[in-house]
Coordinates of C-alpha atoms in Angstrom, one line a residue:
Chain A
M14 CA -5.1 7.9 18.1
T15 CA -5.4 7.5 14.1
L16 CA -1.9 6.7 14.2
L17 CA -2.7 4.1 16.7
I18 CA -6.1 2.3 15.4
T19 CA -4.1 2.4 11.8
L20 CA -1.0 0.7 13.6
F21 CA -3.0 -1.5 15.3
A22 CA -5.1 -2.4 12.1
A23 CA -1.4 -2.9 10.5
I24 CA -0.1 -5.9 12.4
I25 CA -3.2 -7.1 13.0
S26 CA -3.6 -7.8 9.0
T27 CA 0.2 -8.9 8.5
V28 CA -0.5 -11.3 11.0
V29 CA -4.7 -12.7 9.2
W30 CA -1.5 -12.3 5.9
Y31 CA 0.8 -14.5 7.3
K32 CA -1.3 -17.2 8.7
N33 CA -2.5 -18.1 5.4
A34 CA 0.4 -17.2 3.6
P35 CA 1.0 -18.4 0.4
K36 CA -2.3 -19.5 0.1
S37 CA -4.0 -15.5 -0.8
E38 CA -7.6 -16.6 -1.4
M39 CA -8.4 -13.3 0.8
Q40 CA -6.9 -10.9 -1.0
T41 CA -5.9 -9.6 2.8
G42 CA -2.2 -8.6 1.7
I43 CA -4.4 -5.6 0.2
L44 CA -5.1 -4.7 3.4
C45 CA -1.9 -4.9 5.0
W46 CA -0.5 -2.3 2.1
I47 CA -3.5 -0.1 3.1
Y48 CA -2.7 0.2 6.2
W49 CA 1.5 -0.2 6.4
G50 CA 1.0 3.2 4.2
A51 CA -1.5 5.0 5.9
T52 CA 1.0 4.2 9.4
L53 CA 4.0 5.8 7.7
M54 CA 2.5 9.0 6.6
W55 CA 0.3 9.7 9.5
T56 CA 4.0 8.7 11.8
V57 CA 5.4 11.6 9.5
D58 CA 2.6 13.9 10.5
A59 CA 2.6 13.2 14.0
V60 CA 6.8 13.3 13.5
F61 CA 6.1 16.6 12.7
E62 CA 3.4 17.7 14.4
Y63 CA 5.1 16.6 18.3
A64 CA 7.9 18.9 16.0
E65 CA 6.1 21.6 16.5
L66 CA 4.0 21.1 19.4
G67 CA 6.4 19.8 21.6
S68 CA 5.1 17.9 24.9
A69 CA 1.5 19.2 24.8
F70 CA 2.0 16.5 21.6
F71 CA 1.2 13.8 24.7
E72 CA -1.3 15.7 26.2
P73 CA -4.3 16.4 23.8
E74 CA -8.0 17.5 24.7
P75 CA -10.2 14.8 25.3
A76 CA -12.4 15.9 22.6
A77 CA -9.5 15.8 20.1
V78 CA -8.9 13.0 21.2
L79 CA -12.5 11.5 20.4
N80 CA -13.0 13.2 17.4
D81 CA -9.2 11.1 16.8
T82 CA -10.8 8.2 17.4
L83 CA -13.8 8.1 15.7
L84 CA -11.6 9.1 12.8
G85 CA -9.0 6.2 13.9
L86 CA -12.0 3.5 12.9
A87 CA -13.7 5.0 10.0
A88 CA -10.6 5.4 8.1
V89 CA -10.0 1.7 9.6
A90 CA -13.7 0.4 7.6
L91 CA -12.7 2.8 5.1
G92 CA -9.9 0.5 4.6
L93 CA -11.6 -2.7 4.7
L94 CA -14.2 -1.7 2.7
I95 CA -12.0 -1.0 -0.5
W96 CA -10.5 -4.6 0.6
L97 CA -14.2 -5.7 0.3
I98 CA -14.4 -4.3 -3.5
V99 CA -11.2 -5.5 -4.2
L100 CA -11.4 -8.8 -3.4
L101 CA -15.2 -8.8 -5.6
I102 CA -13.9 -7.7 -8.3
R103 CA -11.2 -10.4 -8.4
D104 CA -12.6 -12.9 -7.2
P105 CA -9.9 -14.8 -6.8
K106 CA -12.1 -18.2 -5.3
G107 CA -14.7 -18.0 -8.0
N108 CA -17.6 -17.5 -5.4
L109 CA -19.6 -14.5 -7.0
R110 CA -19.3 -15.5 -11.0
A111 CA -20.8 -18.4 -9.3
A112 CA -23.4 -17.4 -7.6
L113 CA -24.6 -14.7 -10.3
F114 CA -24.0 -17.7 -12.5
K115 CA -26.7 -19.4 -10.3
K116 CA -29.0 -16.4 -10.0
K117 CA -29.0 -16.5 -14.0
K118 CA -30.1 -20.4 -14.4
E119 CA -32.6 -19.4 -12.4
Chain B
M3 CA -3.7 20.4 4.4
A4 CA -2.9 18.5 1.3
C5 CA 0.2 16.4 1.8
F6 CA -1.4 13.6 -0.1
T7 CA -1.3 15.5 -2.8
V8 CA 2.4 14.6 -2.8
T9 CA 1.5 10.2 -2.5
V10 CA -0.7 10.7 -5.3
V11 CA 1.2 11.9 -7.3
E12 CA 3.8 9.5 -7.0
A13 CA 1.7 7.0 -7.4
I14 CA 0.4 7.5 -10.5
A15 CA 4.0 7.6 -11.9
T16 CA 4.9 4.1 -10.1
T17 CA 1.5 2.1 -11.5
I18 CA 2.5 4.0 -14.8
A19 CA 6.4 2.4 -14.3
T20 CA 4.5 -0.1 -13.1
K21 CA 2.0 -1.1 -15.8
A22 CA 5.8 0.3 -18.8
V23 CA 7.8 -2.5 -16.0
E24 CA 5.2 -5.9 -16.9
K25 CA 5.0 -4.8 -20.2
R26 CA 8.7 -5.3 -20.8
E27 CA 9.1 -8.9 -18.2
R28 CA 6.3 -10.3 -20.5
K29 CA 8.4 -9.3 -23.5
L30 CA 11.1 -11.0 -21.8
Q31 CA 9.8 -14.3 -20.6
K32 CA 8.0 -14.7 -23.7
K33 CA 11.8 -14.8 -26.0
E34 CA 13.0 -16.7 -23.4
N35 CA 10.4 -19.6 -23.5
A36 CA 11.5 -19.1 -27.7
E37 CA 14.7 -20.1 -26.3
T38 CA 14.6 -22.2 -24.3
G39 CA 11.6 -23.6 -25.1
A40 CA 10.6 -24.2 -21.7
S41 CA 7.2 -22.5 -20.7
V42 CA 8.6 -21.0 -17.8
G43 CA 11.7 -18.9 -17.5
I44 CA 14.6 -21.0 -15.6
S45 CA 15.4 -17.8 -13.5
A46 CA 11.7 -16.9 -12.6
E47 CA 11.6 -20.0 -10.2
H48 CA 13.7 -17.7 -7.6
K49 CA 13.0 -14.4 -9.3
I50 CA 9.5 -11.9 -8.5
P51 CA 9.4 -10.1 -10.7
F52 CA 10.2 -6.5 -10.5
S53 CA 6.6 -5.1 -11.9
R54 CA 5.8 -7.6 -8.3
K55 CA 7.9 -5.8 -6.6
L56 CA 6.2 -1.9 -7.3
K57 CA 2.9 -3.5 -6.7
W58 CA 3.6 -3.7 -3.2
L59 CA 5.3 0.5 -3.9
N60 CA 2.1 1.5 -5.2
R61 CA -1.2 0.1 -3.3
M62 CA 0.9 1.2 0.0
L63 CA 0.9 4.6 -1.7
W64 CA -2.5 4.2 -2.8
G65 CA -4.0 2.7 0.1
G66 CA -2.3 5.1 2.1
S67 CA -3.2 8.2 0.0
A68 CA -6.5 7.3 0.1
L69 CA -6.9 7.2 4.1
L70 CA -5.5 10.3 4.5
A71 CA -7.4 12.3 2.1
F72 CA -10.7 10.7 3.5
E73 CA -9.0 12.2 7.1
H74 CA -8.6 15.5 5.0
L75 CA -12.7 15.3 3.9
W76 CA -13.4 14.7 8.1
H77 CA -11.7 18.2 8.6
G78 CA -13.0 19.5 6.2
E79 CA -9.8 20.6 4.0
I80 CA -11.3 18.6 1.3
V81 CA -14.5 19.8 -0.4
P82 CA -16.0 18.5 -3.2
Y83 CA -16.9 22.1 -5.7
F84 CA -14.3 24.1 -6.9
P85 CA -11.8 24.1 -5.8
F86 CA -11.8 21.2 -4.0
L87 CA -8.9 22.1 -1.1
T88 CA -10.4 24.4 1.1
A89 CA -6.2 26.1 1.4
A90 CA -6.1 26.8 -1.9
S91 CA -9.2 29.4 -1.9
N92 CA -6.8 32.6 -0.7
P93 CA -3.4 32.9 -0.8
E94 CA -2.4 33.1 1.9
D95 CA -3.5 29.0 3.2
A96 CA -3.0 28.3 -0.8
A97 CA 1.0 29.3 0.3
E98 CA 0.9 27.5 3.9
M99 CA -0.1 24.7 1.6
L100 CA 2.3 24.8 -0.1
R101 CA 4.8 24.3 2.3
E102 CA 3.0 21.3 4.0
M103 CA 3.4 19.7 0.5
G104 CA 6.9 20.3 0.3
T105 CA 7.7 19.6 3.9
V106 CA 5.1 16.8 5.6
G107 CA 4.0 15.4 2.0
V108 CA 7.8 14.8 0.6
S109 CA 8.4 13.4 3.9
M110 CA 5.6 10.8 3.2
A111 CA 6.9 10.5 0.2
L112 CA 10.6 9.4 0.9
L113 CA 9.5 7.3 4.2
V114 CA 7.0 4.7 2.3
T115 CA 10.0 5.0 -0.9
L116 CA 12.6 4.4 1.8
V117 CA 10.6 1.5 4.0
W118 CA 9.7 0.0 -0.4
L119 CA 13.5 -0.4 -0.9
G120 CA 14.1 -2.0 2.5
I121 CA 11.4 -4.8 1.5
V122 CA 12.8 -5.2 -1.5
G123 CA 16.4 -5.4 -0.3
V124 CA 15.4 -7.7 2.3
T125 CA 13.7 -9.8 -0.4
A126 CA 16.3 -9.7 -2.5
L127 CA 18.4 -11.3 -0.3
M128 CA 16.0 -13.5 0.4
E129 CA 15.9 -14.9 -3.3
K130 CA 19.2 -15.5 -3.2
K131 CA 19.0 -17.8 0.0
A132 CA 16.9 -19.3 -2.2
A133 CA 18.8 -19.9 -5.0
K134 CA 21.3 -21.0 -3.5
E135 CA 19.4 -23.7 -1.4
D136 CA 18.0 -24.5 -4.3
K137 CA 21.5 -25.7 -6.3
S138 CA 23.5 -26.3 -3.1
E139 CA 20.0 -29.4 -3.0
T140 CA 20.3 -30.4 -6.9
E141 CA 24.0 -30.9 -6.8
E142 CA 25.7 -33.9 -5.7
P143 CA 26.9 -34.5 -2.7
V144 CA 30.8 -35.2 -2.2
K145 CA 31.8 -38.6 -0.7

């Protein structure tokens, strides 16, 4: 489930990036790389797990599915958080600087 | 157990390499600009700098490693105190951890690198195509 959720996040972020390309004001490219990197790594993890468990890999316990789903959602949230921090630090639109500057003036 | 540490090590190495390549590219660009008098190198028009391509790999490695580290934290395999990895606390688990790093971890690093090489290959073809198209556009049409 973690792999599947991250894969969906990677696909969605890539579609969003492509829709806005070549502009990169929202730096969605970063999000794509994060999720694709994690998807590839979890794919390897899944292959090794399948090699170990065989067909049982596709019949997980409901509790394990729930835990994996929560983990997947939490991983997606962490990816978004990393992206948000990078976005605010880089501040490509200058909105944060403008807001801070305005605040200082007041 | 600690498979993500392999990708972290690769990420550190590629980040250092990116910085070095970036520095060299800036030097070369300055030299080229001084020779031609142009502000942007002609060759740069259809060429993505290698440092930018390396940054794609860095982002995949760092991003993937961060989410994987989080997974290990979630499963209690990483702890905020020494030795940080629970598997490292006893020799039996440590051996298993090293085995996993050598198999799963190395495979992860290899797959990410292979996918990146594929992306670099495709973009190289796109660069060639764009340069060719631009060249044919600027050439006089044959009468």
